[in-house]
Coordinates of C-alpha atoms in Angstrom, one line a residue:
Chain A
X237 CA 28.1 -8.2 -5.4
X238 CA 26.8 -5.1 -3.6
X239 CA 24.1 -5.7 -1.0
X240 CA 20.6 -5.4 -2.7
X241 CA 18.7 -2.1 -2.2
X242 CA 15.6 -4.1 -1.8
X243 CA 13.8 -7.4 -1.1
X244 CA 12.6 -8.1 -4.3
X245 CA 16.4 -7.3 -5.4
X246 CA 17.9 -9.5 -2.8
X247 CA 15.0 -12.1 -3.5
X248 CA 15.8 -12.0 -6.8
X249 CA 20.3 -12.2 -6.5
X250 CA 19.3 -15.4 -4.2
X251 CA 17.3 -17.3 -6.7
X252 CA 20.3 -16.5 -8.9
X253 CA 23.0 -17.6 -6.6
X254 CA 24.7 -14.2 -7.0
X255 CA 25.1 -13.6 -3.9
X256 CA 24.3 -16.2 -0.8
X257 CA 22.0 -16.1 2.6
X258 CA 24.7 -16.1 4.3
X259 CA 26.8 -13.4 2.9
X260 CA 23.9 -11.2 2.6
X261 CA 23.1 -11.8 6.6
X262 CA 26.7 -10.9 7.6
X263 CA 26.6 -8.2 5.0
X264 CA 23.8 -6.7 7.3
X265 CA 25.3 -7.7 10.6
X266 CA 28.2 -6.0 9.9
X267 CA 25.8 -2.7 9.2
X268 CA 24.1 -3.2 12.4
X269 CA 27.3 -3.3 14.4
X270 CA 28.2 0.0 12.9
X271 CA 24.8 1.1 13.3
X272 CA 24.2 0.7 17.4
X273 CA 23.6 4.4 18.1
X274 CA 20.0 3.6 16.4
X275 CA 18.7 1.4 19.0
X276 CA 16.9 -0.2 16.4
X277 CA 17.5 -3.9 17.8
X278 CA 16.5 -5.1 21.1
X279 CA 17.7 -8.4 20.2
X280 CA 20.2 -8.3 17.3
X281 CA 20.3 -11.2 15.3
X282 CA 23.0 -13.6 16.3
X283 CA 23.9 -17.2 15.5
X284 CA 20.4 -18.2 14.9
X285 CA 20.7 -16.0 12.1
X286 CA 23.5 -17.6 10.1
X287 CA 21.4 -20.8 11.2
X288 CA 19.0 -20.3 9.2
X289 CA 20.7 -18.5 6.4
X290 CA 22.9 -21.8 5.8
X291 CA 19.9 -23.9 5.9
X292 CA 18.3 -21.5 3.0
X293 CA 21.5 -22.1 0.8
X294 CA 21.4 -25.6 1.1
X295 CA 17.8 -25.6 0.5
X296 CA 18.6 -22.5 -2.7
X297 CA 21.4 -25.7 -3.8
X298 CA 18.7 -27.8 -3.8
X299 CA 17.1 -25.6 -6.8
X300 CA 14.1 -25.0 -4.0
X301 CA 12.1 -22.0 -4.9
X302 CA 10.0 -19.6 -2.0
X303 CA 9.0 -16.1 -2.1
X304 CA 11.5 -15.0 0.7
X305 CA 13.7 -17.7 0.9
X306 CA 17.1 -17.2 2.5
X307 CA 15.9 -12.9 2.9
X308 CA 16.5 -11.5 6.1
X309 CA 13.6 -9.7 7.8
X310 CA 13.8 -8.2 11.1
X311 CA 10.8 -8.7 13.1
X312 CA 9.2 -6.0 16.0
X313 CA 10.2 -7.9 18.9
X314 CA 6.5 -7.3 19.9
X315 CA 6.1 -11.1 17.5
X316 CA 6.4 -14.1 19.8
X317 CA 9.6 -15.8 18.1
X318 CA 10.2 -19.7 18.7
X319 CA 13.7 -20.1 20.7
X320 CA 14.6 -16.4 20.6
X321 CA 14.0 -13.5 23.3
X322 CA 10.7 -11.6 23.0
X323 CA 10.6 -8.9 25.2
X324 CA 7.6 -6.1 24.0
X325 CA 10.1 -4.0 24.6
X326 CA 9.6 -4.0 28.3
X327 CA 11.0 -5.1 31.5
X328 CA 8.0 -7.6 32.8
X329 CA 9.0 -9.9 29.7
X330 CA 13.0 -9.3 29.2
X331 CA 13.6 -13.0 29.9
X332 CA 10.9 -14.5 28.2
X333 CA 11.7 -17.0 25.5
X334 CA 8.7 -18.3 23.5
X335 CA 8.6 -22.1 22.6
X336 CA 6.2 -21.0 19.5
X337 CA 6.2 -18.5 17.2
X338 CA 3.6 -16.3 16.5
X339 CA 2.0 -17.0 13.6
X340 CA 2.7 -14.7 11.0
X341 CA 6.5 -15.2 11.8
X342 CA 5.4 -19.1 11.0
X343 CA 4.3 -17.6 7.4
X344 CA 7.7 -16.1 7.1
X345 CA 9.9 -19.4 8.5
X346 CA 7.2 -21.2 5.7
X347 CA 8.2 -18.4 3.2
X348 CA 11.8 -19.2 3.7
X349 CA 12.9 -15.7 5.7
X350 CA 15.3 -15.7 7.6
X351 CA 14.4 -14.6 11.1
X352 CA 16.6 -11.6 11.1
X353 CA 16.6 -10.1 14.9
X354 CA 14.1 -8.4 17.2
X355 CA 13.5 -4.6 16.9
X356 CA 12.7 -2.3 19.6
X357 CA 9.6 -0.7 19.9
X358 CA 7.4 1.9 22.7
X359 CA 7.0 -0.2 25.3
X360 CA 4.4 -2.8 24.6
X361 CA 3.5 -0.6 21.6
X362 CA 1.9 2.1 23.6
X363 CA 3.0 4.9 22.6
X364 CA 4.6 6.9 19.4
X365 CA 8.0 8.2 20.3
X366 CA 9.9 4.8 20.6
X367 CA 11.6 6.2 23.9
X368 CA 12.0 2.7 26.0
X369 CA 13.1 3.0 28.9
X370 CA 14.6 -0.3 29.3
X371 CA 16.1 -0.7 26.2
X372 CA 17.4 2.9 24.5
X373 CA 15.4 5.3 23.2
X374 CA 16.0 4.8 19.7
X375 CA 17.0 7.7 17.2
X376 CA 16.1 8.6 13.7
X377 CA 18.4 7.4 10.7
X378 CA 17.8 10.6 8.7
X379 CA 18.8 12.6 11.9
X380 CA 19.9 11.4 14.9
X381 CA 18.5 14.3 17.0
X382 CA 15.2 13.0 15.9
X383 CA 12.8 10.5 17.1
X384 CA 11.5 7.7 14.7
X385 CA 8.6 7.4 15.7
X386 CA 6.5 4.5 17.0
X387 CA 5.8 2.1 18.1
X388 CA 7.6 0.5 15.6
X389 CA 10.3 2.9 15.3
X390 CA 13.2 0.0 15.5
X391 CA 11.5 -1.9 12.3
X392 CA 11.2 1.5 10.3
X393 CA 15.3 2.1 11.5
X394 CA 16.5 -1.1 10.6
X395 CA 14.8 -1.0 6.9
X396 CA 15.6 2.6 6.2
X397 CA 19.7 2.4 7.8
X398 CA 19.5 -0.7 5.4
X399 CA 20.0 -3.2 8.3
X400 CA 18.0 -5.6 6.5
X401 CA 15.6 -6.4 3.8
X402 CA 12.4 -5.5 5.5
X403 CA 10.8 -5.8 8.5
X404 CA 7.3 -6.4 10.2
X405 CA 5.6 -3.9 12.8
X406 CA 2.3 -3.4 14.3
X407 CA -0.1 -0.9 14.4
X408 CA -3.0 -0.2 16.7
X409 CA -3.1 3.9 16.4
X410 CA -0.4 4.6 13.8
X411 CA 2.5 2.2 14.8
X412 CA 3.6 1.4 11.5
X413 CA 2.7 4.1 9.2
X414 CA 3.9 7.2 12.1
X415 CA 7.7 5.9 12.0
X416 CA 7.3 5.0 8.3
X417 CA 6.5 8.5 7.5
X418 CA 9.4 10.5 10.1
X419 CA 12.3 7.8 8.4
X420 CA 11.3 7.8 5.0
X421 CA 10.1 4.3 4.2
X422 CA 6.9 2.4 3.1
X423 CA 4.4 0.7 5.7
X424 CA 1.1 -1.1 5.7
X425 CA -1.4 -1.0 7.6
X426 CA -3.6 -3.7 5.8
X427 CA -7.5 -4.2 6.5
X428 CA -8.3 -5.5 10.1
X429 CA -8.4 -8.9 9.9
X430 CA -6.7 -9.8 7.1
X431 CA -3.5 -10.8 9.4
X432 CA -3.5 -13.2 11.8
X433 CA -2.4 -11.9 15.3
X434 CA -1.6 -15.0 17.1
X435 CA 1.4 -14.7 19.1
X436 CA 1.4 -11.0 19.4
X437 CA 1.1 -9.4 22.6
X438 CA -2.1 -7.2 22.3
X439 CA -2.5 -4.3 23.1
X440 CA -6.1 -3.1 21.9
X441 CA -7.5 -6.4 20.4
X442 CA -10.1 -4.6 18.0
X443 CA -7.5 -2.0 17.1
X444 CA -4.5 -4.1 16.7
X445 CA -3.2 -4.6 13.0
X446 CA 0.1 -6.3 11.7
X447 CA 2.1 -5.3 8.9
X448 CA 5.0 -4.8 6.7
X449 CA 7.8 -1.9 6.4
X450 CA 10.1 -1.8 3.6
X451 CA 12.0 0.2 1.4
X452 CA 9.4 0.1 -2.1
X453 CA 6.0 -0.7 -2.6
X454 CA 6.9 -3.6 -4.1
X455 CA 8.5 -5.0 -1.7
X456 CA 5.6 -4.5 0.4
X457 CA 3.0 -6.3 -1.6
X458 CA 5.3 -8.8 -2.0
X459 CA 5.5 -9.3 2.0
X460 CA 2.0 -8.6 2.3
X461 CA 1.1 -11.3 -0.1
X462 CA 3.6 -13.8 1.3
X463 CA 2.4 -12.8 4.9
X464 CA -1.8 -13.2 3.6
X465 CA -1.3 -15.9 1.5
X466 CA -3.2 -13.8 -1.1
X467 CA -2.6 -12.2 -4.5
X468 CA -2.9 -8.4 -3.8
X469 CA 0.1 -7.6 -5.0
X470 CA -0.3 -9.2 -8.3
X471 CA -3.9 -8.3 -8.7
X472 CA -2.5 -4.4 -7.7
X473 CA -0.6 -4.6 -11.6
X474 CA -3.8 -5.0 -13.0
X475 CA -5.6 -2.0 -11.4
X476 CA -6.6 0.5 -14.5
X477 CA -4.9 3.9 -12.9
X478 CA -6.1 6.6 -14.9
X479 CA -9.7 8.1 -14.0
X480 CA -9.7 6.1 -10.6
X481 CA -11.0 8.5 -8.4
X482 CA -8.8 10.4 -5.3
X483 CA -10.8 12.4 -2.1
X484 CA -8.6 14.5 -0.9
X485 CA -9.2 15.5 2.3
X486 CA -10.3 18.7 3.7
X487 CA -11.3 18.7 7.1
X488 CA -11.1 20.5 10.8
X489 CA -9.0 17.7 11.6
X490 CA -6.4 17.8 8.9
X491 CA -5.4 21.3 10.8
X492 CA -3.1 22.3 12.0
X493 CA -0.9 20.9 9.3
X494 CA 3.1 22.1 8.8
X495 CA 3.3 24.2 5.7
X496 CA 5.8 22.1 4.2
X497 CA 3.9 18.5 4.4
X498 CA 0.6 20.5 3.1
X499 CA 2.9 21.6 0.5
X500 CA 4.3 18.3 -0.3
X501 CA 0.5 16.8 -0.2
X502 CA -0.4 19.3 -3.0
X503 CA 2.5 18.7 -5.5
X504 CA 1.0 14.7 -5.3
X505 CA -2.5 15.8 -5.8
X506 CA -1.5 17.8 -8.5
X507 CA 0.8 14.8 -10.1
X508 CA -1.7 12.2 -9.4
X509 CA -4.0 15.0 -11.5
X510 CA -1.7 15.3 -14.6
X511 CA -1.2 11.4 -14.7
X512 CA -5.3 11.3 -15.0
X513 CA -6.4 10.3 -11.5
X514 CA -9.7 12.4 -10.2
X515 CA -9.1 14.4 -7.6
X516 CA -11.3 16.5 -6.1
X517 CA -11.5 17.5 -2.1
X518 CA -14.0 15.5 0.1
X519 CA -15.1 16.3 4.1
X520 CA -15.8 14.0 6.6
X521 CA -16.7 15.6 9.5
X522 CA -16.9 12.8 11.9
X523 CA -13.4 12.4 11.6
X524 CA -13.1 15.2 14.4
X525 CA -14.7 12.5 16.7
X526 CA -11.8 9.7 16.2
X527 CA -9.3 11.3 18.6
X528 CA -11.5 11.0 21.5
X529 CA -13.3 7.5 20.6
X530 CA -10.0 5.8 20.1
X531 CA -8.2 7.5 22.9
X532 CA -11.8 5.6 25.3
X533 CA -11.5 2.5 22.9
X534 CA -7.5 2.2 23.4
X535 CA -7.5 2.7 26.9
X536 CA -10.1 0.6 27.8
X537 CA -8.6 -2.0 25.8
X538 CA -4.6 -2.2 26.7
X539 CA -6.0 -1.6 30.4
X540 CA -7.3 -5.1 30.2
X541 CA -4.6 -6.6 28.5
X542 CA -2.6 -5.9 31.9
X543 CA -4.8 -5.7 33.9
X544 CA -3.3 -8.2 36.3
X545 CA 0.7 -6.4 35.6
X546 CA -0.7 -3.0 36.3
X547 CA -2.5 -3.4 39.6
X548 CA 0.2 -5.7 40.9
X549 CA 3.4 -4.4 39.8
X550 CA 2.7 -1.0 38.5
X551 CA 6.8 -0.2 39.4
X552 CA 7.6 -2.5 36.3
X553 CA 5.9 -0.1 33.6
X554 CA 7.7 2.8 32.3
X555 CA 6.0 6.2 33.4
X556 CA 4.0 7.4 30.3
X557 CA 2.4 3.3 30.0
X558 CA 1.9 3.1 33.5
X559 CA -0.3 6.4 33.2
X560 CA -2.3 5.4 30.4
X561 CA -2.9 2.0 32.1
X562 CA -4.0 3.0 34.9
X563 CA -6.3 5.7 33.1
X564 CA -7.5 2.8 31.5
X565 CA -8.5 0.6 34.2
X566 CA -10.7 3.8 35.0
X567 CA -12.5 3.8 31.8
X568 CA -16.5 2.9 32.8
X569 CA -18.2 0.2 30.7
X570 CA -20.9 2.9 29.9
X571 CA -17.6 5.0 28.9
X572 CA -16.5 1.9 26.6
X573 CA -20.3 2.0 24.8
X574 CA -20.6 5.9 24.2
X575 CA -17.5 5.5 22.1
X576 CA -18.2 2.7 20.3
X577 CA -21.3 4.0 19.3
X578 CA -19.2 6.6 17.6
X579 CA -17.2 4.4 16.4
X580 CA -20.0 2.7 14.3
X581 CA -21.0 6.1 13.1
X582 CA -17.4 6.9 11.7
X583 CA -17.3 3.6 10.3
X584 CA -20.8 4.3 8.4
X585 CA -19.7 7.4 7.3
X586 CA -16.0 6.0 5.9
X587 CA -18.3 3.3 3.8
X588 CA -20.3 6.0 2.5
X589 CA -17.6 8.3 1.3
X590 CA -16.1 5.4 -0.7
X591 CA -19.1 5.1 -2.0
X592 CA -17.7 8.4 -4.0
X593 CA -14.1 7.6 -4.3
X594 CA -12.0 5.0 -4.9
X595 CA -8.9 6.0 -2.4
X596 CA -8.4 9.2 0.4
X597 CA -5.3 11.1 0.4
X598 CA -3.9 12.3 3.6
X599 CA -0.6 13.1 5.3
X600 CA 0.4 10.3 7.2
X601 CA 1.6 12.5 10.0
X602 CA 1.2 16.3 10.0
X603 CA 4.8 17.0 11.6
X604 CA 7.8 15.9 10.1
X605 CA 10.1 13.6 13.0
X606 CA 10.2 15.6 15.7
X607 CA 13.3 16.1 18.3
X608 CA 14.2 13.6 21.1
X609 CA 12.2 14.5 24.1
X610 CA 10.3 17.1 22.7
X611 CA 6.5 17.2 24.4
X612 CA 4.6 19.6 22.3
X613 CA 4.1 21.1 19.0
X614 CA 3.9 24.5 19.0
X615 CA 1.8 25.9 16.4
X616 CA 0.5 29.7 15.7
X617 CA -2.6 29.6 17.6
X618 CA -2.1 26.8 20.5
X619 CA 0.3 23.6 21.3
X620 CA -1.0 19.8 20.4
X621 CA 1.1 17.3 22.4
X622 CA 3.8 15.2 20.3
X623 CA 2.2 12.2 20.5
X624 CA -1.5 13.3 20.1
X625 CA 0.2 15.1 16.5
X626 CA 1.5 11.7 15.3
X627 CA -1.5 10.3 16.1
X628 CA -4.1 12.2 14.3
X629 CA -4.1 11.3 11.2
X630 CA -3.3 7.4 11.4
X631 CA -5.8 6.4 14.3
X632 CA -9.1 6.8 12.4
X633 CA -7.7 3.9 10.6
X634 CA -7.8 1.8 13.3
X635 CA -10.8 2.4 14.6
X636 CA -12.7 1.8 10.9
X637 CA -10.1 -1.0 10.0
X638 CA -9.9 0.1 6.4
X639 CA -6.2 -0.8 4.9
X640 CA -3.8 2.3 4.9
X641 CA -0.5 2.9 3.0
X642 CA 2.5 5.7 4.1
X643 CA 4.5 6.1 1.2
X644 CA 7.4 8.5 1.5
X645 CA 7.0 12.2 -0.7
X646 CA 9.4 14.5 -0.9
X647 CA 11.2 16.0 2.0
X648 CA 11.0 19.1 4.6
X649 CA 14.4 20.8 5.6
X650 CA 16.1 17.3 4.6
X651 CA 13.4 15.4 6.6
X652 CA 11.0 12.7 5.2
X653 CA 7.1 13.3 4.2
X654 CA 4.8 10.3 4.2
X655 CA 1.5 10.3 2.1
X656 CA -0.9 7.9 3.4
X657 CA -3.4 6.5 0.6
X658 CA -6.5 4.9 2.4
X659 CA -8.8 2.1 0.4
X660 CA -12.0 0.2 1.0
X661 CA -11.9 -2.6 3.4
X662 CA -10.3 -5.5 1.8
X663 CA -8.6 -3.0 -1.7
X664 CA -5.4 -3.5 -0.7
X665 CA -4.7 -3.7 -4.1
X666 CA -5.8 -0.6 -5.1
X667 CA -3.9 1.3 -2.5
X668 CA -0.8 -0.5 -3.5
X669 CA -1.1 0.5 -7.0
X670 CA -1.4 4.2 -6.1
X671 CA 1.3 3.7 -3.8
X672 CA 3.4 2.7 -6.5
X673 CA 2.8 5.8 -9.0
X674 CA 3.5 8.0 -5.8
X675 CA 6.5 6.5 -5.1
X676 CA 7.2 6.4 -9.2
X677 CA 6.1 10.3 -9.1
X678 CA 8.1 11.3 -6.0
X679 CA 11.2 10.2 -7.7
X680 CA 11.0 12.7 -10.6
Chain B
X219 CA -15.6 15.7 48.1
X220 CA -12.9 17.0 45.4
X221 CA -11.9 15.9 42.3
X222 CA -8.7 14.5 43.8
X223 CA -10.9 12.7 46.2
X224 CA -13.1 11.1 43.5
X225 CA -10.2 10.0 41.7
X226 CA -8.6 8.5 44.6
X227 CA -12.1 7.2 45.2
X228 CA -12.5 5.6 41.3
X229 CA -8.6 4.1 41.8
X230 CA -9.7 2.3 44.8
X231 CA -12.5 1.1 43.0
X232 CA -10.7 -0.1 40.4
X233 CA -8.1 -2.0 42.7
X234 CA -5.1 0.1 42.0
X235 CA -2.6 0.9 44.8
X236 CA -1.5 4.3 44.2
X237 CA 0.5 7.0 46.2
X238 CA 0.2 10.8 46.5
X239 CA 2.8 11.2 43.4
X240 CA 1.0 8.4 41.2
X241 CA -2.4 10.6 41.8
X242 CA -1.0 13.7 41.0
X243 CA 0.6 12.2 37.8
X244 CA -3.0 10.7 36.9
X245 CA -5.3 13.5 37.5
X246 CA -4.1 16.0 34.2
X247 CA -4.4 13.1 32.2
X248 CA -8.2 12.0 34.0
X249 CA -9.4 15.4 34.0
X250 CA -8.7 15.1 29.5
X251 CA -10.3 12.2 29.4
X252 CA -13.4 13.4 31.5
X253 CA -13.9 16.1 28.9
X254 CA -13.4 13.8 26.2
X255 CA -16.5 11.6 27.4
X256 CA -18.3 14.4 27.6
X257 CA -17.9 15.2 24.3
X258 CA -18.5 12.2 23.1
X259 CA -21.7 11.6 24.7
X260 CA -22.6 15.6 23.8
X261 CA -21.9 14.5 20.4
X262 CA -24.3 11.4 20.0
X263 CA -28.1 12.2 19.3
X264 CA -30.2 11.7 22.2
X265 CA -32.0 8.7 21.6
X266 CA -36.3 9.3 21.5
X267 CA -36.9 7.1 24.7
X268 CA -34.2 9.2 27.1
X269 CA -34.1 12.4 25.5

């Protein structure tokens, strides 16, 4: 049989024996092989691999039933992984084999998954472009000139070059939903909290969010819900679509915005209009505040998770994370205050707008991917940096904690848009049941 | 004392071993982030007691 074109298809071919684990992992591995250009594994998955994937067909002989059992999913190699190489992507940690796993890849091993490979990521997730310099600077599927994005650019790679069923990232100012939107697939950024980080290397504890990339929605609510141990996804069929009511937002910081994304944005609003949904255009000015208070928050933050590495082997960090640590370990506490007394006002004014609406609509990013190496956008009146851009639009997300969906939209001069829908704390639900009529809409 | 001085001084402080390159790589990015405090704290009301 043909390899499935997503989880819950491959899921699905397993329980009925149409095609194997272990066919379905060499299937991929043979894609990978052909695939190396990518960088999208640090780590490819190797013996341990077809391991596992014979244990899940005995256990599939065995008429044993589990959401992901014998599915391969790759996993950011940013996820301590029992017995197999966890680098974060940089040099300090190339050698270091975990004798646990973290415990969301315990949820998956419970699930059934198949531990499919490591992926590479910015080193130690602190940064956007996915430019390692240890371990390749990895390229964009859609175009190889491009970047993918970060910090989990190798997860978004390996789901959209169909290297494997899905995969799990991070996200702490964008990480997942920045290289979900530049290649073209789905990712979640669920509500802080909601998934346990235990076994990943942090990198701004009260910014730092797990999650899932795939190829559909569905196949993310179905690996949110195996990964939660909770019913969003099912409780997301239930949600009543028509009259729910869409912000769309209109603020300073949505600017500057490439005309083709802000085009792409309209054509959903106007969809999501015609299917019933209420959309109007809401503000919230003290979004222009988020850029600064998560760029103190972040660096503050990461800077103390090294702060031992940086002072005493500074030489072992890549350029652009060695600046930003160090900057970091020169953020005051009276600095770290300021801007989370910000923060608690951006986080009051989120609750109230969803007071008024039930999600926000946004562009994920407002660039499509953007070349290899490329330090600035250049737009009519000024340049942004490249990974200030990617960031814009994702990071107030991180600092408030509320649950946030890219879902791929159309495309600019052959390159992928991503829509981000944004929910109250704790809706995933909801955002996965707009995600879905987006990505039911998109394909009209 | 110059900027450059008071961010070798703050480096120091904060127990990092830099050279001349490492400081002139930091102090674009510092200088930012110095005007993004700023802003911040420009941004939040004075409160009644320290106005």
């Amino acid at each position: 049989m043909a390899r499935p074109a997503s989880l819950a298809e491959a899921a699905a071919a397993l329980r009925r024996r149409t095609i194997s684990p272990l066919e379905l992992v060499d299937a991929y591995q043979k894609r990978i092989e052909q695939a190396a250009d990518l960088r999208a594994f640090i780590t490819p998955p190797g013996e341990q691999a077809r391991r596992e994937a014979r244990r899940a067909q005995q256990r599939l002989a065995r008429g044993e039933a589990g959401a992901l059992l014998g599915v391969p999913i790759a996993i950011k190699d940013l996820f301590a992984t029992r017995g197999l190489r966890t680098t974060a992507g940089s040099r300090l940690l190339r050698d270091w084999v975990p004798s646990t796993d973290a415990a969301l890849v315990g949820r998956l091993r419970a699930a059934g998954a198949v531990i499919f490979g490591k992926t590479n990521l910015h080193e130690f997730a602190y940064g956007v472009t996915n430019a390692n310099p240890w371990w390749g600077v990895a390229r964009n599927p859609r175009d190889l000139r491009r970047s993918p994005g970060g910090s989990s650019g190798g997860s978004a790679i390996a789901v959209v070059a169909d290297l494997c069923a899905a995969a799990l990232g991070s996200d702490t100012g964008g990480s997942i939903r920045i290289p979900a939107s530049l290649c073209g697939c789905v990712g979640l950024k669920p509500t802080y909290g909601a998934l346990p980080l235990e076994g990943v290397i942090p990198l701004g504890w009260s910014l730092d969010h797990a999650g899932p990339l795939t190829r559909t929605i569905e196949d993310a609510g179905i690996l949110f819900d195996a990964l939660s141990g909770g019913r969003a996804w099912k409780q997301a069929q239930r949600v009543a679509l028509r009259g729910l009511r869409v912000g769309l937002l209109h603020d300073s910081i949505i600017q500057p915005l490439q005309p083709g994304v802000s085009s792409q944005v309209d054509r959903a609003a106007a969809a999501l209009r015609r299917y019933g949904l209420r959309v109007r255009d809401v503000r919230l000015p003290e979004m222009a505040w988020t850029v600064a208070t998560q760029l103190v928050t972040l660096r503050a933050e990461a800077s103390a998770a090294h702060a031992r590495w940086i002072r005493a082997r500074p030489r072992a960090y890549g350029p652009d994370v060695r600046i930003r640590l160090q900057l970091g370990a020169l953020v005051s506490g009276a600095d770290y205050v300021v801007a989370q007394r910000m923060r608690a006002k951006i986080v009051g004014a989120v609750r109230r707008l969803f007071d008024d609406i039930d999600i926000l609509l946004l562009p994920t990013t407002p660039i499509t991917a953007p070349v290899v190496g490329e330090r600035m956008v250049r737009w009519r009146t000024r340049e942004e940096p490249v990974d200030g851009a990617l960031v814009r639009l994702t990071a107030p997300f991180n600092l408030t904690g509320v649950p946030a969906l890219s879902v791929p939209y159309g495309e600019v001069s052959g390159m992928p848009v991503g829509l981000q829908l944004v929910g109250r704390w704790n809706d995933e639900a909801r955002v996965l049941a707009v995600g879905r009529l987006i990505e039911a809409l998109a394909s009209r | 004392m110059t900027e450059r001085d008071r961010l070798a001084a703050a480096t120091r402080a904060a127990g990092l071993r830099l050279t001349a390159a490492d400081l002139e790589a930091l102090a674009p990015a510092w200088k930012r982030y110095l005007a993004l405090v700023e802003e911040l704290r420009a941004a939040l009301a004075p409160e009644p007691w320290n106005d």
